[in-house]
Amino acid sequence: MIVGGGGHGLGTAYYLAAEHGLTNIAVVEKGWIGGGNTGRNTTIIRSNYLFDESIAIYEHALKLWEGLSQALNYNVMYSPRGVMMLAHSVHDTQMLKRIMHADRANGVDNEWLTPEEAKAYCPPLEIGTHLRYPVLGATLQRRGGTARHDAVAWGYARAADALGVDILENCEVTGIRRGAGGAVEALETTRGLIRTPRVGVVAAGNSSVVMGLAGVRLPLESFPLQALVSEPVKPVFPCVVMSNAIHAYISQSDKGELVIGAGTDAYNSYTQRGALHVDLHTLEAICELFPAFRRLRMLRNWGGIVDVTVDRSPIVGKTPVPGLYLNCGWGTGGFKATPGSAHVFAWTMAKDEPHPYAAPFSLERFRDGAMIDEAAAAGVSH
Ligand code: FAD
Ligand code: PYC
């Protein structure tokens, strides 16, 4: 049983069936598939992280993105248009260059652009020195880009369904029963009891609530994270631009809307919306960096709930409860990880041992102090 019908959960079910030959799999989703963070994110895909462990798992995902439409026979509209990260201070410059060198040492593409080169790659970018936060340079990962977020859920769901996976929507898990030796025995759901010896929890934002049903406490917090889109316009924005320091990130969807993301709200919550002032702050930053967009109108905004660990890295692996596996804590950055996360989690569940790329992201690292601190590369302030 997989709890959670987002991209990670549906992908896990797909790889369990496609690569491990398991046929008695079901995904239970309390709402509709893709209705969680999978369908609410700003779709940025990249693998330009700092630590070797992170680079390995995100690069594994990026390589899977490159062939995902073909593998699923479903167009997920992966578009490697390049992800640029702006430096506005000496500190930004040093940090981004450190990440760039770490990536290159791991064989992952990343390069440094001068302000003029950054503007040539993204013409709407303002690089004047009069800015409160002038652009001092940028890193560029050309293989980074975007994909259509809900197509990822639909693509994995259709491919998993074709392999015999059952997908149950409007089915909320309300209890996890444990039997002899504390092992998982059954799921209590709003549609009845489901007996099962093996459960994978992939319920982003709600992970601590679901794991609490089995008596497991998690070292993470849930926060609202918001995004918004402008009215649609003709193609004006050729890539993805992120500015961690003044906090704004932007791309243009195939429908023409400018897709803009904000930071997390400063309080914990399980509601899928946040405070308006966070969006307004983001729009101020966007208008400063891209003055041409000042007259655009906002079309709609929304929020999702992200679960964030203290080192801003995920938890993927086994738990102290026999038969219970966990995949969570991707925080503000798990969309890009979807295929890689699902792939290694399926491996972990099928073999009852952590996939090598997942092993560093165990729950035990919080006990042992083996943190993988990706706060600077997370791209979104927490
Ligand atoms: P989800 O898609 O949230 O799936 C979890 C599912 O579990 C949900 O559908 C939920 O309904 C279900 N569930 C919960 N509790 C239960 C229960 N008791 N019983 C049954 N089902 C349950 N990441 C990036 O890489 N790039 C970005 O640009 C980016 N931008 C973001 C912007 C926003 C505004 C937000 C909110 C997130 C962003 N992220 C981004 C993060 C990314 O969206 C998530 O990390 C990722 O989508 C998590 O996928 P998932 O499949 O684990 O979770
Ligand atoms: O992780 O790249 C990211 C990201 C961008 C916006 C939200 N998350």
GROMACS .gro file of C-alpha atoms and ligand atoms in nm:
model
  443
    1MET     CA    1   0.000   0.000   0.000
    2ILE     CA    2   0.116   0.348  -0.084
    3VAL     CA    3  -0.036   0.635   0.116
    4GLY     CA    4  -0.050   0.952  -0.094
    5GLY     CA    5  -0.140   0.995  -0.462
    6GLY     CA    6   0.107   1.267  -0.552
    7GLY     CA    7   0.384   1.224  -0.806
    8HIS     CA    8   0.615   1.052  -0.557
    9GLY     CA    9   0.349   0.801  -0.443
   10LEU     CA   10   0.216   0.723  -0.790
   11GLY     CA   11   0.571   0.702  -0.923
   12THR     CA   12   0.664   0.459  -0.646
   13ALA     CA   13   0.369   0.236  -0.738
   14TYR     CA   14   0.469   0.255  -1.105
   15TYR     CA   15   0.832   0.153  -1.042
   16LEU     CA   16   0.725  -0.124  -0.800
   17ALA     CA   17   0.518  -0.271  -1.081
   18ALA     CA   18   0.742  -0.185  -1.377
   19GLU     CA   19   1.083  -0.267  -1.229
   20HIS     CA   20   1.015  -0.507  -0.943
   21GLY     CA   21   0.733  -0.712  -1.093
   22LEU     CA   22   0.493  -0.655  -0.803
   23THR     CA   23   0.128  -0.673  -0.899
   24ASN     CA   24  -0.069  -0.641  -0.573
   25ILE     CA   25  -0.016  -0.269  -0.521
   26ALA     CA   26  -0.265   0.006  -0.436
   27VAL     CA   27  -0.234   0.381  -0.384
   28VAL     CA   28  -0.476   0.550  -0.145
   29GLU     CA   29  -0.530   0.925  -0.181
   30LYS     CA   30  -0.747   1.131   0.051
   31GLY     CA   31  -0.843   1.377  -0.223
   32TRP     CA   32  -0.774   1.351  -0.594
   33ILE     CA   33  -0.445   1.241  -0.750
   34GLY     CA   34  -0.206   1.531  -0.801
   35GLY     CA   35  -0.422   1.759  -0.584
   36GLY     CA   36  -0.144   1.806  -0.327
   37ASN     CA   37   0.190   1.972  -0.385
   38THR     CA   38   0.238   1.788  -0.713
   39GLY     CA   39  -0.030   2.005  -0.874
   40ARG     CA   40   0.060   2.321  -0.682
   41ASN     CA   41   0.429   2.373  -0.739
   42THR     CA   42   0.619   2.603  -0.974
   43THR     CA   43   0.771   2.305  -1.161
   44ILE     CA   44   1.138   2.401  -1.137
   45ILE     CA   45   1.368   2.108  -1.217
   46ARG     CA   46   1.743   2.116  -1.151
   47SER     CA   47   2.015   1.911  -0.983
   48ASN     CA   48   2.253   2.193  -0.880
   49TYR     CA   49   2.280   2.106  -0.510
   50LEU     CA   50   2.584   2.136  -0.282
   51PHE     CA   51   2.653   1.802  -0.116
   52ASP     CA   52   2.751   1.483  -0.301
   53GLU     CA   53   2.458   1.289  -0.154
   54SER     CA   54   2.205   1.545  -0.279
   55ILE     CA   55   2.368   1.590  -0.617
   56ALA     CA   56   2.352   1.211  -0.666
   57ILE     CA   57   1.981   1.174  -0.594
   58TYR     CA   58   1.871   1.493  -0.776
   59GLU     CA   59   2.088   1.410  -1.078
   60HIS     CA   60   1.939   1.059  -1.079
   61ALA     CA   61   1.600   1.231  -1.100
   62LEU     CA   62   1.712   1.473  -1.373
   63LYS     CA   63   1.834   1.185  -1.589
   64LEU     CA   64   1.496   1.013  -1.545
   65TRP     CA   65   1.316   1.339  -1.640
   66GLU     CA   66   1.503   1.337  -1.969
   67GLY     CA   67   1.333   1.011  -2.076
   68LEU     CA   68   1.014   1.024  -1.871
   69SER     CA   69   0.766   1.113  -2.147
   70GLN     CA   70   0.894   0.819  -2.350
   71ALA     CA   71   0.896   0.580  -2.053
   72LEU     CA   72   0.537   0.666  -1.956
   73ASN     CA   73   0.415   0.726  -2.313
   74TYR     CA   74   0.268   1.049  -2.173
   75ASN     CA   75   0.394   1.397  -2.249
   76VAL     CA   76   0.507   1.549  -1.919
   77MET     CA   77   0.634   1.849  -2.116
   78TYR     CA   78   0.982   1.842  -1.964
   79SER     CA   79   1.151   2.153  -2.100
   80PRO     CA   80   1.526   2.193  -2.031
   81ARG     CA   81   1.528   2.569  -2.086
   82GLY     CA   82   1.798   2.642  -1.825
   83VAL     CA   83   1.780   2.748  -1.460
   84MET     CA   84   1.965   3.066  -1.368
   85MET     CA   85   2.035   3.153  -1.002
   86LEU     CA   86   2.122   3.517  -0.938
   87ALA     CA   87   2.394   3.652  -0.709
   88HIS     CA   88   2.329   3.994  -0.553
   89SER     CA   89   2.615   4.015  -0.304
   90VAL     CA   90   2.968   3.889  -0.243
   91HIS     CA   91   2.822   3.627  -0.012
   92ASP     CA   92   2.576   3.507  -0.282
   93THR     CA   93   2.860   3.496  -0.534
   94GLN     CA   94   3.080   3.286  -0.308
   95MET     CA   95   2.798   3.047  -0.219
   96LEU     CA   96   2.676   3.001  -0.575
   97LYS     CA   97   3.031   2.948  -0.703
   98ARG     CA   98   3.093   2.692  -0.429
   99ILE     CA   99   2.781   2.504  -0.537
  100MET     CA  100   2.883   2.533  -0.902
  101HIS     CA  101   3.227   2.382  -0.833
  102ALA     CA  102   3.073   2.103  -0.622
  103ASP     CA  103   2.836   2.019  -0.908
  104ARG     CA  104   3.112   2.019  -1.167
  105ALA     CA  105   3.331   1.801  -0.946
  106ASN     CA  106   3.039   1.554  -0.951
  107GLY     CA  107   3.013   1.568  -1.329
  108VAL     CA  108   2.696   1.781  -1.322
  109ASP     CA  109   2.667   2.081  -1.554
  110ASN     CA  110   2.670   2.429  -1.400
  111GLU     CA  111   2.844   2.745  -1.520
  112TRP     CA  112   2.909   3.104  -1.415
  113LEU     CA  113   2.764   3.398  -1.612
  114THR     CA  114   2.859   3.764  -1.590
  115PRO     CA  115   2.567   4.010  -1.554
  116GLU     CA  116   2.585   4.080  -1.929
  117GLU     CA  117   2.583   3.708  -2.011
  118ALA     CA  118   2.289   3.661  -1.774
  119LYS     CA  119   2.096   3.935  -1.954
  120ALA     CA  120   2.180   3.787  -2.293
  121TYR     CA  121   2.034   3.454  -2.172
  122CYS     CA  122   1.728   3.624  -2.018
  123PRO     CA  123   1.661   3.960  -2.189
  124PRO     CA  124   1.387   4.085  -1.948
  125LEU     CA  125   1.639   4.080  -1.659
  126GLU     CA  126   1.740   4.426  -1.528
  127ILE     CA  127   2.113   4.438  -1.452
  128GLY     CA  128   2.158   4.811  -1.384
  129THR     CA  129   2.391   4.896  -1.096
  130HIS     CA  130   2.129   5.136  -0.952
  131LEU     CA  131   1.927   4.841  -0.820
  132ARG     CA  132   1.896   4.791  -0.446
  133TYR     CA  133   2.013   4.433  -0.508
  134PRO     CA  134   2.224   4.455  -0.827
  135VAL     CA  135   2.293   4.139  -1.027
  136LEU     CA  136   2.662   4.052  -0.975
  137GLY     CA  137   2.647   3.732  -1.178
  138ALA     CA  138   2.458   3.405  -1.196
  139THR     CA  139   2.497   3.031  -1.218
  140LEU     CA  140   2.329   2.855  -1.508
  141GLN     CA  141   2.234   2.488  -1.524
  142ARG     CA  142   2.132   2.447  -1.887
  143ARG     CA  143   1.977   2.101  -1.837
  144GLY     CA  144   1.747   2.241  -1.568
  145GLY     CA  145   1.401   2.363  -1.662
  146THR     CA  146   1.036   2.286  -1.607
  147ALA     CA  147   0.769   2.021  -1.671
  148ARG     CA  148   0.391   2.017  -1.657
  149HIS     CA  149   0.324   1.926  -1.294
  150ASP     CA  150  -0.014   1.754  -1.306
  151ALA     CA  151   0.083   1.561  -1.617
  152VAL     CA  152   0.345   1.391  -1.401
  153ALA     CA  153   0.074   1.259  -1.167
  154TRP     CA  154  -0.149   1.159  -1.459
  155GLY     CA  155   0.136   0.998  -1.653
  156TYR     CA  156   0.254   0.786  -1.360
  157ALA     CA  157  -0.108   0.700  -1.266
  158ARG     CA  158  -0.200   0.585  -1.616
  159ALA     CA  159   0.118   0.380  -1.657
  160ALA     CA  160   0.079   0.224  -1.310
  161ASP     CA  161  -0.288   0.148  -1.375
  162ALA     CA  162  -0.195  -0.027  -1.699
  163LEU     CA  163   0.037  -0.251  -1.495
  164GLY     CA  164  -0.246  -0.348  -1.256
  165VAL     CA  165  -0.198  -0.094  -0.975
  166ASP     CA  166  -0.524   0.009  -0.799
  167ILE     CA  167  -0.563   0.382  -0.735
  168LEU     CA  168  -0.826   0.477  -0.476
  169GLU     CA  169  -0.919   0.847  -0.459
  170ASN     CA  170  -1.129   1.002  -0.180
  171CYS     CA  171  -0.981   0.742   0.051
  172GLU     CA  172  -0.813   0.891   0.358
  173VAL     CA  173  -0.594   0.685   0.586
  174THR     CA  174  -0.718   0.736   0.943
  175GLY     CA  175  -0.528   0.466   1.126
  176ILE     CA  176  -0.230   0.232   1.093
  177ARG     CA  177  -0.277  -0.099   1.275
  178ARG     CA  178   0.023  -0.282   1.410
  179GLY     CA  179   0.027  -0.651   1.505
  180ALA     CA  180   0.277  -0.904   1.634
  181GLY     CA  181   0.622  -0.754   1.696
  182GLY     CA  182   0.480  -0.409   1.619
  183ALA     CA  183   0.475  -0.478   1.243
  184VAL     CA  184   0.226  -0.311   1.012
  185GLU     CA  185  -0.091  -0.517   0.976
  186ALA     CA  186  -0.358  -0.296   0.816
  187LEU     CA  187  -0.463   0.054   0.714
  188GLU     CA  188  -0.785   0.202   0.848
  189THR     CA  189  -0.936   0.426   0.582
  190THR     CA  190  -1.253   0.626   0.526
  191ARG     CA  191  -1.353   0.350   0.283
  192GLY     CA  192  -1.282   0.057   0.514
  193LEU     CA  193  -1.001  -0.159   0.646
  194ILE     CA  194  -0.722  -0.268   0.410
  195ARG     CA  195  -0.501  -0.550   0.536
  196THR     CA  196  -0.141  -0.520   0.425
  197PRO     CA  197   0.204  -0.616   0.553
  198ARG     CA  198   0.383  -0.328   0.380
  199VAL     CA  199   0.304   0.044   0.368
  200GLY     CA  200   0.492   0.332   0.207
  201VAL     CA  201   0.392   0.675   0.340
  202VAL     CA  202   0.437   0.950   0.079
  203ALA     CA  203   0.202   1.215   0.216
  204ALA     CA  204   0.395   1.542   0.179
  205GLY     CA  205   0.284   1.815   0.420
  206ASN     CA  206   0.087   1.560   0.624
  207SER     CA  207   0.371   1.312   0.687
  208SER     CA  208   0.392   1.372   1.060
  209VAL     CA  209   0.014   1.327   1.094
  210VAL     CA  210   0.012   0.998   0.903
  211MET     CA  211   0.325   0.863   1.071
  212GLY     CA  212   0.175   0.965   1.405
  213LEU     CA  213  -0.097   0.705   1.337
  214ALA     CA  214   0.176   0.440   1.370
  215GLY     CA  215   0.329   0.605   1.675
  216VAL     CA  216   0.633   0.746   1.490
  217ARG     CA  217   0.733   1.110   1.555
  218LEU     CA  218   0.913   1.294   1.277
  219PRO     CA  219   1.173   1.572   1.295
  220LEU     CA  220   0.994   1.807   1.055
  221GLU     CA  221   0.751   2.097   1.043
  222SER     CA  222   0.475   2.183   0.796
  223PHE     CA  223   0.451   2.529   0.642
  224PRO     CA  224   0.237   2.695   0.375
  225LEU     CA  225   0.422   2.778   0.052
  226GLN     CA  226   0.253   2.996  -0.208
  227ALA     CA  227   0.274   3.063  -0.578
  228LEU     CA  228   0.086   3.274  -0.829
  229VAL     CA  229   0.049   3.329  -1.201
  230SER     CA  230   0.008   3.644  -1.409
  231GLU     CA  231  -0.242   3.687  -1.686
  232PRO     CA  232  -0.122   3.496  -1.995
  233VAL     CA  233   0.103   3.680  -2.242
  234LYS     CA  234   0.294   3.585  -2.556
  235PRO     CA  235   0.630   3.410  -2.503
  236VAL     CA  236   0.852   3.667  -2.326
  237PHE     CA  237   1.051   3.464  -2.079
  238PRO     CA  238   1.292   3.203  -2.215
  239CYS     CA  239   1.425   3.030  -1.902
  240VAL     CA  240   1.384   2.993  -1.525
  241VAL     CA  241   1.532   3.259  -1.297
  242MET     CA  242   1.570   3.222  -0.921
  243SER     CA  243   1.689   3.483  -0.676
  244ASN     CA  244   1.735   3.338  -0.330
  245ALA     CA  245   1.844   3.663  -0.168
  246ILE     CA  246   1.556   3.890  -0.262
  247HIS     CA  247   1.336   3.589  -0.289
  248ALA     CA  248   1.159   3.544  -0.616
  249TYR     CA  249   1.159   3.281  -0.885
  250ILE     CA  250   0.991   3.295  -1.221
  251SER     CA  251   0.933   3.111  -1.548
  252GLN     CA  252   0.664   3.116  -1.817
  253SER     CA  253   0.420   2.831  -1.867
  254ASP     CA  254   0.320   2.702  -2.209
  255LYS     CA  255  -0.018   2.871  -2.154
  256GLY     CA  256   0.166   3.205  -2.134
  257GLU     CA  257   0.125   3.278  -1.764
  258LEU     CA  258   0.430   3.396  -1.573
  259VAL     CA  259   0.468   3.143  -1.292
  260ILE     CA  260   0.600   3.306  -0.976
  261GLY     CA  261   0.681   3.150  -0.641
  262ALA     CA  262   0.704   3.300  -0.295
  263GLY     CA  263   0.877   3.192   0.025
  264THR     CA  264   0.724   2.989   0.306
  265ASP     CA  265   0.501   3.162   0.557
  266ALA     CA  266   0.661   3.213   0.896
  267TYR     CA  267   0.414   2.993   1.086
  268ASN     CA  268   0.324   2.623   1.089
  269SER     CA  269  -0.003   2.525   0.926
  270TYR     CA  270  -0.189   2.248   0.742
  271THR     CA  271  -0.409   2.482   0.538
  272GLN     CA  272  -0.332   2.506   0.167
  273ARG     CA  273  -0.306   2.885   0.160
  274GLY     CA  274  -0.080   3.149   0.308
  275ALA     CA  275  -0.065   3.519   0.389
  276LEU     CA  276  -0.103   3.784   0.118
  277HIS     CA  277   0.193   3.994   0.232
  278VAL     CA  278   0.428   3.707   0.136
  279ASP     CA  279   0.302   3.724  -0.224
  280LEU     CA  280   0.323   4.103  -0.227
  281HIS     CA  281   0.685   4.093  -0.113
  282THR     CA  282   0.761   3.849  -0.395
  283LEU     CA  283   0.590   4.069  -0.653
  284GLU     CA  284   0.796   4.369  -0.541
  285ALA     CA  285   1.111   4.164  -0.598
  286ILE     CA  286   0.991   4.047  -0.941
  287CYS     CA  287   0.906   4.404  -1.049
  288GLU     CA  288   1.251   4.524  -0.940
  289LEU     CA  289   1.431   4.250  -1.134
  290PHE     CA  290   1.200   4.259  -1.438
  291PRO     CA  291   1.058   4.615  -1.469
  292ALA     CA  292   0.881   4.521  -1.794
  293PHE     CA  293   0.638   4.308  -1.591
  294ARG     CA  294   0.517   4.594  -1.368
  295ARG     CA  295   0.194   4.640  -1.562
  296LEU     CA  296   0.098   4.272  -1.571
  297ARG     CA  297  -0.198   4.163  -1.365
  298MET     CA  298  -0.203   3.866  -1.132
  299LEU     CA  299  -0.447   3.595  -1.242
  300ARG     CA  300  -0.460   3.366  -0.938
  301ASN     CA  301  -0.262   3.251  -0.635
  302TRP     CA  302  -0.270   2.933  -0.426
  303GLY     CA  303  -0.074   2.751  -0.159
  304GLY     CA  304   0.051   2.408  -0.068
  305ILE     CA  305   0.180   2.255   0.253
  306VAL     CA  306   0.543   2.154   0.252
  307ASP     CA  307   0.714   1.947   0.520
  308VAL     CA  308   1.055   2.076   0.608
  309THR     CA  309   1.335   1.902   0.799
  310VAL     CA  310   1.601   2.083   0.997
  311ASP     CA  311   1.867   2.022   0.727
  312ARG     CA  312   1.626   2.090   0.437
  313SER     CA  313   1.689   1.740   0.299
  314PRO     CA  314   1.436   1.459   0.260
  315ILE     CA  315   1.379   1.143   0.463
  316VAL     CA  316   1.364   0.833   0.241
  317GLY     CA  317   1.384   0.480   0.377
  318LYS     CA  318   1.287   0.233   0.645
  319THR     CA  319   1.136   0.326   0.982
  320PRO     CA  320   1.154   0.166   1.327
  321VAL     CA  321   0.819  -0.004   1.248
  322PRO     CA  322   0.862  -0.330   1.050
  323GLY     CA  323   0.684  -0.303   0.715
  324LEU     CA  324   0.650   0.078   0.732
  325TYR     CA  325   0.855   0.290   0.491
  326LEU     CA  326   0.875   0.667   0.466
  327ASN     CA  327   0.935   0.921   0.190
  328CYS     CA  328   0.890   1.283   0.298
  329GLY     CA  329   1.062   1.608   0.393
  330TRP     CA  330   1.126   1.722   0.036
  331GLY     CA  331   1.008   2.060   0.156
  332THR     CA  332   0.998   2.331  -0.106
  333GLY     CA  333   1.198   2.129  -0.359
  334GLY     CA  334   1.055   1.783  -0.421
  335PHE     CA  335   0.892   1.827  -0.760
  336LYS     CA  336   1.226   1.804  -0.938
  337ALA     CA  337   1.301   1.490  -0.738
  338THR     CA  338   0.979   1.307  -0.830
  339PRO     CA  339   1.111   1.037  -1.067
  340GLY     CA  340   1.435   0.982  -0.872
  341SER     CA  341   1.262   0.974  -0.534
  342ALA     CA  342   0.994   0.733  -0.659
  343HIS     CA  343   1.253   0.513  -0.826
  344VAL     CA  344   1.477   0.472  -0.520
  345PHE     CA  345   1.182   0.442  -0.281
  346ALA     CA  346   1.031   0.157  -0.487
  347TRP     CA  347   1.372  -0.015  -0.478
  348THR     CA  348   1.388   0.036  -0.099
  349MET     CA  349   1.038  -0.106  -0.044
  350ALA     CA  350   1.086  -0.399  -0.281
  351LYS     CA  351   1.420  -0.509  -0.135
  352ASP     CA  352   1.360  -0.401   0.225
  353GLU     CA  353   1.692  -0.219   0.224
  354PRO     CA  354   1.779   0.142   0.136
  355HIS     CA  355   1.875   0.215  -0.222
  356PRO     CA  356   2.235   0.352  -0.220
  357TYR     CA  357   2.112   0.699  -0.324
  358ALA     CA  358   1.849   0.691  -0.046
  359ALA     CA  359   2.075   0.554   0.229
  360PRO     CA  360   2.221   0.894   0.338
  361PHE     CA  361   1.865   1.030   0.375
  362SER     CA  362   1.764   0.790   0.652
  363LEU     CA  363   1.561   0.886   0.957
  364GLU     CA  364   1.860   0.781   1.170
  365ARG     CA  365   2.068   1.075   1.045
  366PHE     CA  366   1.885   1.300   1.291
  367ARG     CA  367   1.987   1.069   1.576
  368ASP     CA  368   2.344   1.035   1.450
  369GLY     CA  369   2.392   1.399   1.350
  370ALA     CA  370   2.483   1.311   0.990
  371MET     CA  371   2.302   1.615   0.844
  372ILE     CA  372   2.301   1.706   0.476
  373ASP     CA  373   2.248   2.080   0.506
  374GLU     CA  374   2.109   2.205   0.178
  375ALA     CA  375   1.954   2.529   0.306
  376ALA     CA  376   2.159   2.744   0.066
  377ALA     CA  377   2.089   2.527  -0.241
  378ALA     CA  378   1.720   2.479  -0.156
  379GLY     CA  379   1.644   2.791  -0.353
  380VAL     CA  380   1.355   2.897  -0.129
  381SER     CA  381   1.386   3.063   0.208
  382HIS     CA  382   1.240   2.869   0.499
  383FAD     P1  383   0.196   1.558  -0.284
  383FAD     O1  384   0.176   1.584  -0.428
  383FAD     O2  385   0.157   1.664  -0.187
  383FAD     O3  386   0.123   1.422  -0.251
  383FAD     C1  387   0.095   1.379  -0.119
  383FAD     C2  388  -0.048   1.330  -0.118
  383FAD     O4  389  -0.076   1.268   0.006
  383FAD     C3  390  -0.150   1.443  -0.132
  383FAD     O5  391  -0.219   1.428  -0.256
  383FAD     C4  392  -0.237   1.429  -0.011
  383FAD     O6  393  -0.374   1.454  -0.036
  383FAD     C5  394  -0.213   1.283   0.028
  383FAD     N1  395  -0.244   1.254   0.169
  383FAD     C6  396  -0.209   1.325   0.278
  383FAD     N2  397  -0.258   1.268   0.388
  383FAD     C7  398  -0.324   1.156   0.349
  383FAD     C8  399  -0.396   1.055   0.417
  383FAD     N3  400  -0.413   1.056   0.551
  383FAD     N4  401  -0.452   0.954   0.345
  383FAD     C9  402  -0.437   0.951   0.209
  383FAD     N5  403  -0.372   1.044   0.139
  383FAD    C10  404  -0.314   1.146   0.209
  383FAD     N6  405   0.956   2.162  -0.588
  383FAD    C11  406   1.044   2.175  -0.690
  383FAD     O7  407   1.130   2.088  -0.710
  383FAD     N7  408   1.040   2.282  -0.774
  383FAD    C12  409   0.952   2.383  -0.756
  383FAD     O8  410   0.950   2.478  -0.835
  383FAD    C13  411   0.863   2.375  -0.647
  383FAD     N8  412   0.775   2.477  -0.624
  383FAD    C14  413   0.683   2.466  -0.525
  383FAD    C15  414   0.589   2.566  -0.512
  383FAD    C16  415   0.484   2.553  -0.422
  383FAD    C17  416   0.383   2.664  -0.408
  383FAD    C18  417   0.475   2.435  -0.341
  383FAD    C19  418   0.362   2.417  -0.243
  383FAD    C20  419   0.572   2.334  -0.351
  383FAD    C21  420   0.677   2.348  -0.444
  383FAD     N9  421   0.773   2.249  -0.462
  383FAD    C22  422   0.864   2.259  -0.564
  383FAD    C23  423   0.775   2.130  -0.376
  383FAD    C24  424   0.704   2.011  -0.443
  383FAD     O9  425   0.578   2.052  -0.489
  383FAD    C25  426   0.686   1.894  -0.346
  383FAD    O10  427   0.807   1.866  -0.278
  383FAD    C26  428   0.645   1.769  -0.421
  383FAD    O11  429   0.543   1.797  -0.514
  383FAD    C27  430   0.599   1.663  -0.326
  383FAD    O12  431   0.539   1.559  -0.400
  383FAD     P2  432   0.462   1.444  -0.329
  383FAD    O13  433   0.412   1.351  -0.431
  383FAD    O14  434   0.549   1.388  -0.220
  383FAD    O15  435   0.348   1.521  -0.249
  384PYC     O1  436   1.365   2.381  -0.533
  384PYC     O2  437   1.415   2.482  -0.719
  384PYC     C1  438   1.343   2.467  -0.620
  384PYC     C2  439   1.226   2.548  -0.605
  384PYC     C3  440   1.194   2.654  -0.680
  384PYC     C4  441   1.076   2.700  -0.633
  384PYC     C5  442   1.037   2.623  -0.530
  384PYC     N1  443   1.132   2.528  -0.516
   0.00000   0.00000   0.00000
